[in-house]
């Protein structure tokens, strides 16, 4: 009969592979969050700079068409920022979902690893007991031979 640890090893390998895949997917999701947050910072920086330019230009005077163009463009930038915030919320939710998947896979992998380690310990203990019995049996035979000779 095969040892229990040998029978459990394929399950441990599968659990480890699944955990690794889930970790990679979670890492990719975190990367997406960072990318989207960087886009938000870029949009906000551009809006702030454009707004500053608008205030500078309006202080020295500008035509109605130019004023309307500035306001319209700032409005579009603000809408883009709102949309980017919505996107960030969505990718954060997705990232959290991937985190939960990874944590479950990791927990399962760790549980299988603990069971496998316990099997190894039990097998080592059984082997040690077996070896000790052999040593004891040999010692007993040796003593019996001496007592029958003497």
Coordinates of N, CA and C in Angstrom, one line a residue:
X1 N 0.8 -1.2 0.0 CA 0.0 0.0 0.0 C 0.9 1.2 0.0
X2 N 0.5 2.2 -0.8 CA 1.3 3.4 -0.9 C 1.1 4.3 0.4
X3 N 2.2 5.0 0.7 CA 2.1 5.9 1.8 C 1.1 7.0 1.5
X4 N 0.5 7.5 2.6 CA -0.5 8.5 2.5 C 0.1 9.8 1.9
X5 N 1.3 10.2 2.3 CA 1.9 11.4 1.8 C 2.1 11.3 0.3
X6 N 2.4 10.1 -0.2 CA 2.5 10.0 -1.7 C 1.2 10.2 -2.4
X7 N 0.1 9.7 -1.8 CA -1.2 9.9 -2.4 C -1.6 11.3 -2.3
X8 N -1.2 12.1 -1.2 CA -1.7 13.5 -1.1 C -0.8 14.4 -1.9
X9 N 0.4 14.1 -2.3 CA 1.3 15.0 -3.0 C 0.7 15.6 -4.2
X10 N 0.0 14.8 -5.1 CA -0.7 15.5 -6.3 C -1.7 16.6 -5.9
X11 N -2.4 16.3 -4.8 CA -3.4 17.4 -4.4 C -2.6 18.6 -3.9
X12 N -1.5 18.4 -3.2 CA -0.7 19.5 -2.8 C -0.2 20.3 -4.0
X13 N 0.3 19.6 -5.0 CA 0.8 20.2 -6.2 C -0.2 21.1 -6.9
X14 N -1.4 20.5 -7.0 CA -2.5 21.2 -7.7 C -2.9 22.5 -6.9
X15 N -3.0 22.3 -5.5 CA -3.3 23.5 -4.7 C -2.3 24.5 -4.8
X16 N -1.0 24.2 -4.9 CA 0.1 25.1 -5.0 C 0.0 25.9 -6.3
X17 N -0.3 25.1 -7.4 CA -0.4 25.7 -8.7 C -1.6 26.7 -8.7
X18 N -2.7 26.3 -8.2 CA -3.9 27.2 -8.2 C -3.6 28.4 -7.3
X19 N -2.9 28.3 -6.2 CA -2.6 29.4 -5.4 C -1.7 30.4 -6.2
X20 N -0.7 29.8 -6.9 CA 0.2 30.7 -7.6 C -0.5 31.5 -8.7
X21 N -1.4 30.8 -9.4 CA -2.2 31.4 -10.5 C -3.1 32.5 -9.9
X22 N -3.7 32.2 -8.8 CA -4.6 33.3 -8.1 C -3.8 34.4 -7.6
X23 N -2.6 34.2 -7.1 CA -1.7 35.3 -6.7 C -1.3 36.1 -7.9
X24 N -1.0 35.5 -9.0 CA -0.6 36.3 -10.2 C -1.8 37.1 -10.7
X25 N -3.0 36.6 -10.7 CA -4.2 37.3 -11.1 C -4.4 38.5 -10.2
X26 N -4.2 38.2 -8.9 CA -4.4 39.3 -7.9 C -3.3 40.4 -8.1
X27 N -2.1 40.0 -8.3 CA -1.0 40.9 -8.6 C -1.3 41.8 -9.8
X28 N -1.9 41.1 -10.9 CA -2.2 41.9 -12.1 C -3.3 42.9 -11.8
X29 N -4.3 42.5 -10.9 CA -5.4 43.4 -10.6 C -4.9 44.6 -9.8
X30 N -3.9 44.3 -8.9 CA -3.3 45.5 -8.2 C -2.6 46.4 -9.1
X31 N -1.9 45.8 -10.1 CA -1.2 46.6 -11.1 C -2.2 47.5 -11.9
X32 N -3.4 46.9 -12.2 CA -4.4 47.7 -12.9 C -4.9 48.8 -12.1
X33 N -5.1 48.6 -10.8 CA -5.5 49.7 -9.9 C -4.4 50.8 -9.9
X34 N -3.2 50.4 -9.8 CA -2.1 51.4 -9.8 C -2.1 52.2 -11.1
X35 N -2.3 51.5 -12.2 CA -2.3 52.2 -13.5 C -3.4 53.2 -13.6
X36 N -4.6 52.8 -13.1 CA -5.8 53.7 -13.2 C -5.6 54.9 -12.2
X37 N -5.0 54.6 -11.1 CA -4.8 55.7 -10.1 C -3.8 56.7 -10.7
X38 N -2.8 56.2 -11.5 CA -1.8 57.1 -12.1 C -2.5 57.9 -13.2
X39 N -3.4 57.3 -13.9 CA -4.1 58.1 -14.9 C -5.0 59.2 -14.3
X40 N -5.5 58.9 -13.1 CA -6.3 59.9 -12.4 C -5.4 61.1 -12.0
X41 N -4.2 60.8 -11.4 CA -3.3 61.8 -11.0 C -2.9 62.7 -12.2
X42 N -2.7 62.0 -13.4 CA -2.3 62.7 -14.6 C -3.5 63.7 -15.0
X43 N -4.7 63.2 -15.0 CA -5.8 64.0 -15.4 C -6.0 65.2 -14.4
X44 N -5.8 64.9 -13.1 CA -6.0 66.0 -12.1 C -4.9 67.1 -12.3
X45 N -3.7 66.6 -12.5 CA -2.5 67.5 -12.7 C -2.8 68.4 -14.0
X46 N -3.2 67.7 -15.1 CA -3.5 68.5 -16.3 C -4.6 69.5 -16.1
X47 N -5.7 69.1 -15.4 CA -6.8 70.0 -15.1 C -6.4 71.2 -14.3
X48 N -5.6 70.9 -13.2 CA -5.1 72.0 -12.4 C -4.2 73.0 -13.2
X49 N -3.4 72.4 -14.0 CA -2.5 73.3 -14.8 C -3.4 74.1 -15.8
X50 N -4.3 73.5 -16.4 CA -5.2 74.1 -17.4 C -6.0 75.2 -16.7
X51 N -6.5 74.9 -15.5 CA -7.3 75.9 -14.7 C -6.4 77.1 -14.3
X52 N -5.2 76.8 -14.0 CA -4.2 77.9 -13.6 C -4.0 78.8 -14.8
X53 N -3.8 78.1 -16.0 CA -3.6 78.9 -17.2 C -4.8 79.7 -17.6
X54 N -6.0 79.1 -17.3 CA -7.3 79.8 -17.6 C -7.4 81.1 -16.7
X55 N -7.0 80.9 -15.4 CA -7.1 82.1 -14.5 C -6.1 83.2 -14.9
X56 N -4.9 82.7 -15.3 CA -3.9 83.7 -15.7 C -4.4 84.5 -17.0
X57 N -4.9 83.7 -17.9 CA -5.4 84.3 -19.2 C -6.6 85.2 -19.0
X58 N -7.5 84.8 -18.1 CA -8.7 85.6 -17.9 C -8.4 86.9 -17.1
X59 N -7.3 86.9 -16.3 CA -6.9 88.1 -15.6 C -6.4 89.2 -16.5
X60 N -5.9 88.8 -17.6 CA -5.4 89.9 -18.6 C -6.4 90.1 -19.7
X61 N -7.5 89.4 -19.6 CA -8.6 89.6 -20.6 C -8.6 88.6 -21.7
X62 N -9.8 88.1 -22.1 CA -9.9 87.2 -23.2 C -11.3 87.4 -23.8
X63 N -11.4 86.9 -25.0 CA -12.7 87.0 -25.7 C -13.7 86.0 -25.2
X64 N -15.0 86.2 -25.6 CA -16.1 85.3 -25.1 C -15.9 83.9 -25.6
X65 N -15.5 83.8 -26.9 CA -15.3 82.5 -27.5 C -14.2 81.7 -26.8
X66 N -13.1 82.4 -26.5 CA -12.0 81.8 -25.9 C -12.4 81.4 -24.4
X67 N -13.1 82.3 -23.8 CA -13.6 82.0 -22.4 C -14.5 80.7 -22.4
X68 N -15.4 80.7 -23.4 CA -16.3 79.5 -23.5 C -15.5 78.2 -23.8
X69 N -14.5 78.3 -24.6 CA -13.6 77.2 -25.0 C -12.9 76.7 -23.7
X70 N -12.3 77.6 -22.9 CA -11.7 77.2 -21.7 C -12.6 76.5 -20.7
X71 N -13.8 77.1 -20.5 CA -14.8 76.5 -19.6 C -15.3 75.1 -20.1
X72 N -15.5 75.0 -21.4 CA -16.0 73.8 -22.0 C -14.9 72.7 -21.8
X73 N -13.7 73.0 -22.0 CA -12.6 72.0 -21.9 C -12.4 71.6 -20.5
X74 N -12.5 72.6 -19.5 CA -12.4 72.2 -18.1 C -13.6 71.3 -17.7
X75 N -14.7 71.6 -18.2 CA -15.9 70.7 -17.9 C -15.6 69.3 -18.4
X76 N -15.1 69.2 -19.6 CA -14.8 67.8 -20.1 C -13.7 67.1 -19.3
X77 N -12.7 67.9 -18.8 CA -11.7 67.3 -18.0 C -12.3 66.8 -16.6
X78 N -13.2 67.7 -16.1 CA -13.8 67.3 -14.8 C -14.7 66.0 -15.0
X79 N -15.4 65.9 -16.2 CA -16.1 64.7 -16.4 C -15.2 63.5 -16.6
X80 N -14.1 63.7 -17.3 CA -13.1 62.6 -17.4 C -12.6 62.1 -16.1
X81 N -12.4 63.1 -15.2 CA -11.9 62.8 -13.8 C -13.0 62.0 -13.1
X82 N -14.2 62.4 -13.2 CA -15.3 61.6 -12.5 C -15.4 60.2 -13.1
X83 N -15.2 60.0 -14.4 CA -15.3 58.7 -15.0 C -14.1 57.9 -14.5
X84 N -12.9 58.5 -14.4 CA -11.7 57.8 -14.0 C -11.9 57.4 -12.5
X85 N -12.5 58.2 -11.7 CA -12.9 57.8 -10.3 C -13.8 56.5 -10.3
X86 N -14.8 56.5 -11.2 CA -15.7 55.4 -11.3 C -14.9 54.1 -11.7
X87 N -14.0 54.3 -12.7 CA -13.2 53.2 -13.1 C -12.3 52.6 -12.0
X88 N -11.7 53.6 -11.2 CA -10.9 53.1 -10.1 C -11.7 52.4 -9.0
X89 N -12.9 52.8 -8.8 CA -13.8 52.1 -7.8 C -14.0 50.7 -8.3
X90 N -14.3 50.6 -9.6 CA -14.6 49.2 -10.2 C -13.4 48.3 -10.2
X91 N -12.2 48.8 -10.5 CA -11.0 48.0 -10.5 C -10.6 47.6 -9.1
X92 N -10.9 48.5 -8.2 CA -10.6 48.2 -6.7 C -11.5 47.1 -6.3
X93 N -12.8 47.1 -6.7 CA -13.7 46.0 -6.3 C -13.2 44.7 -6.9
X94 N -12.9 44.8 -8.2 CA -12.4 43.6 -8.8 C -11.1 43.0 -8.2
X95 N -10.2 44.0 -7.8 CA -9.0 43.6 -7.1 C -9.3 42.9 -5.8
X96 N -10.2 43.5 -5.1 CA -10.6 42.9 -3.8 C -11.2 41.5 -4.0
X97 N -12.0 41.3 -5.0 CA -12.5 40.0 -5.3 C -11.4 39.0 -5.6
X98 N -10.4 39.4 -6.4 CA -9.2 38.6 -6.7 C -8.4 38.3 -5.4
X99 N -8.4 39.3 -4.5 CA -7.7 39.0 -3.3 C -8.4 38.0 -2.5
X100 N -9.7 38.0 -2.4 CA -10.4 37.0 -1.7 C -10.2 35.6 -2.3
X101 N -10.2 35.5 -3.6 CA -10.0 34.2 -4.3 C -8.6 33.7 -3.9
X102 N -7.6 34.6 -4.0 CA -6.2 34.2 -3.7 C -6.1 33.7 -2.2
X103 N -6.8 34.5 -1.3 CA -6.7 34.1 0.1 C -7.3 32.7 0.3
X104 N -8.4 32.4 -0.3 CA -9.0 31.1 -0.2 C -8.1 30.0 -0.8
X105 N -7.5 30.3 -1.9 CA -6.6 29.3 -2.5 C -5.4 29.1 -1.6
X106 N -4.9 30.2 -1.1 CA -3.7 30.1 -0.2 C -4.1 29.3 1.1
X107 N -5.2 29.6 1.6 CA -5.7 28.9 2.8 C -5.8 27.4 2.6
X108 N -6.4 27.0 1.5 CA -6.5 25.6 1.1 C -5.1 25.0 0.9
X109 N -4.2 25.7 0.2 CA -2.9 25.1 0.0 C -2.2 24.9 1.4
X110 N -2.3 25.9 2.3 CA -1.6 25.8 3.6 C -2.2 24.6 4.4
X111 N -3.5 24.4 4.3 CA -4.2 23.3 5.0 C -3.6 21.9 4.5
X112 N -3.6 21.8 3.1 CA -3.0 20.6 2.6 C -1.6 20.4 2.9
X113 N -0.8 21.5 3.0 CA 0.6 21.4 3.4 C 0.7 20.9 4.8
X114 N -0.2 21.4 5.7 CA -0.1 20.9 7.1 C -0.5 19.5 7.2
X115 N -1.5 19.0 6.5 CA -1.8 17.6 6.5 C -0.7 16.8 5.9
X116 N -0.1 17.2 4.9 CA 1.0 16.5 4.3 C 2.2 16.4 5.2
X117 N 2.5 17.5 5.9 CA 3.6 17.5 6.9 C 3.3 16.6 8.0
X118 N 2.0 16.5 8.5 CA 1.6 15.6 9.5 C 1.8 14.2 9.1
X119 N 1.5 13.9 7.8 CA 1.7 12.5 7.3 C 3.1 12.2 7.3
X120 N 4.0 13.1 6.9 CA 5.4 12.9 6.9 C 5.9 12.6 8.3
X121 N 5.5 13.4 9.2 CA 5.8 13.1 10.6 C 5.4 11.8 11.1
X122 N 4.1 11.4 10.8 CA 3.6 10.1 11.2 C 4.4 9.0 10.6
X123 N 4.8 9.2 9.3 CA 5.5 8.1 8.6 C 6.9 8.0 9.2
X124 N 7.6 9.1 9.5 CA 8.9 9.1 10.1 C 8.8 8.4 11.5
X125 N 7.8 8.7 12.3 CA 7.6 8.1 13.6 C 7.4 6.6 13.4
X126 N 6.6 6.2 12.5 CA 6.3 4.8 12.2 C 7.6 4.1 11.8
X127 N 8.4 4.7 11.0 CA 9.7 4.1 10.5 C 10.6 4.0 11.7
X128 N 10.7 5.0 12.6 CA 11.5 5.0 13.7 C 11.1 3.9 14.7
X129 N 9.8 3.7 14.9 CA 9.3 2.6 15.7 C 9.7 1.2 15.1
X130 N 9.5 1.1 13.8 CA 9.9 -0.1 13.1 C 11.4 -0.4 13.3
X131 N 12.2 0.6 13.1 CA 13.7 0.5 13.2 C 14.0 0.1 14.7
X132 N 13.3 0.7 15.6 CA 13.6 0.4 17.0 C 13.2 -1.1 17.4
X133 N 12.1 -1.5 16.8 CA 11.7 -2.9 17.0 C 12.7 -3.9 16.5
X134 N 13.2 -3.6 15.3 CA 14.3 -4.4 14.7 C 15.5 -4.5 15.6
X135 N 15.9 -3.3 16.1 CA 17.1 -3.2 17.0 C 16.8 -4.0 18.2
X136 N 15.6 -3.8 18.8 CA 15.2 -4.5 20.0 C 15.2 -6.1 19.8
X137 N 14.7 -6.5 18.6 CA 14.6 -7.9 18.3 C 16.0 -8.5 18.2
X138 N 16.9 -7.8 17.5 CA 18.3 -8.2 17.4 C 19.0 -8.3 18.7
X139 N 18.7 -7.3 19.5 CA 19.3 -7.3 20.9 C 18.8 -8.4 21.7
X140 N 17.5 -8.7 21.6 CA 16.9 -9.8 22.3 C 17.4 -11.2 21.9
X141 N 17.6 -11.3 20.6 CA 18.2 -12.6 20.0 C 19.6 -12.8 20.5
X142 N 20.3 -11.7 20.5 CA 21.7 -11.7 21.0 C 21.8 -12.2 22.4
X143 N 20.9 -11.6 23.3 CA 20.9 -12.0 24.7 C 20.5 -13.4 24.9
X144 N 19.5 -13.9 24.1 CA 19.1 -15.3 24.2 C 20.2 -16.2 23.8
X145 N 21.0 -15.9 22.7 CA 22.1 -16.7 22.3 C 23.1 -16.8 23.4
X146 N 23.4 -15.7 24.1 CA 24.4 -15.7 25.1 C 23.9 -16.5 26.3
X147 N 22.6 -16.4 26.6 CA 22.1 -17.2 27.8 C 22.0 -18.7 27.5
X148 N 21.8 -19.1 26.3 CA 21.7 -20.5 26.0 C 23.1 -21.1 25.9
X149 N 24.1 -20.3 25.6 CA 25.5 -20.8 25.6 C 26.1 -20.9 27.0
X150 N 25.7 -20.1 27.9 CA 26.3 -20.0 29.1 C 25.9 -21.0 30.1

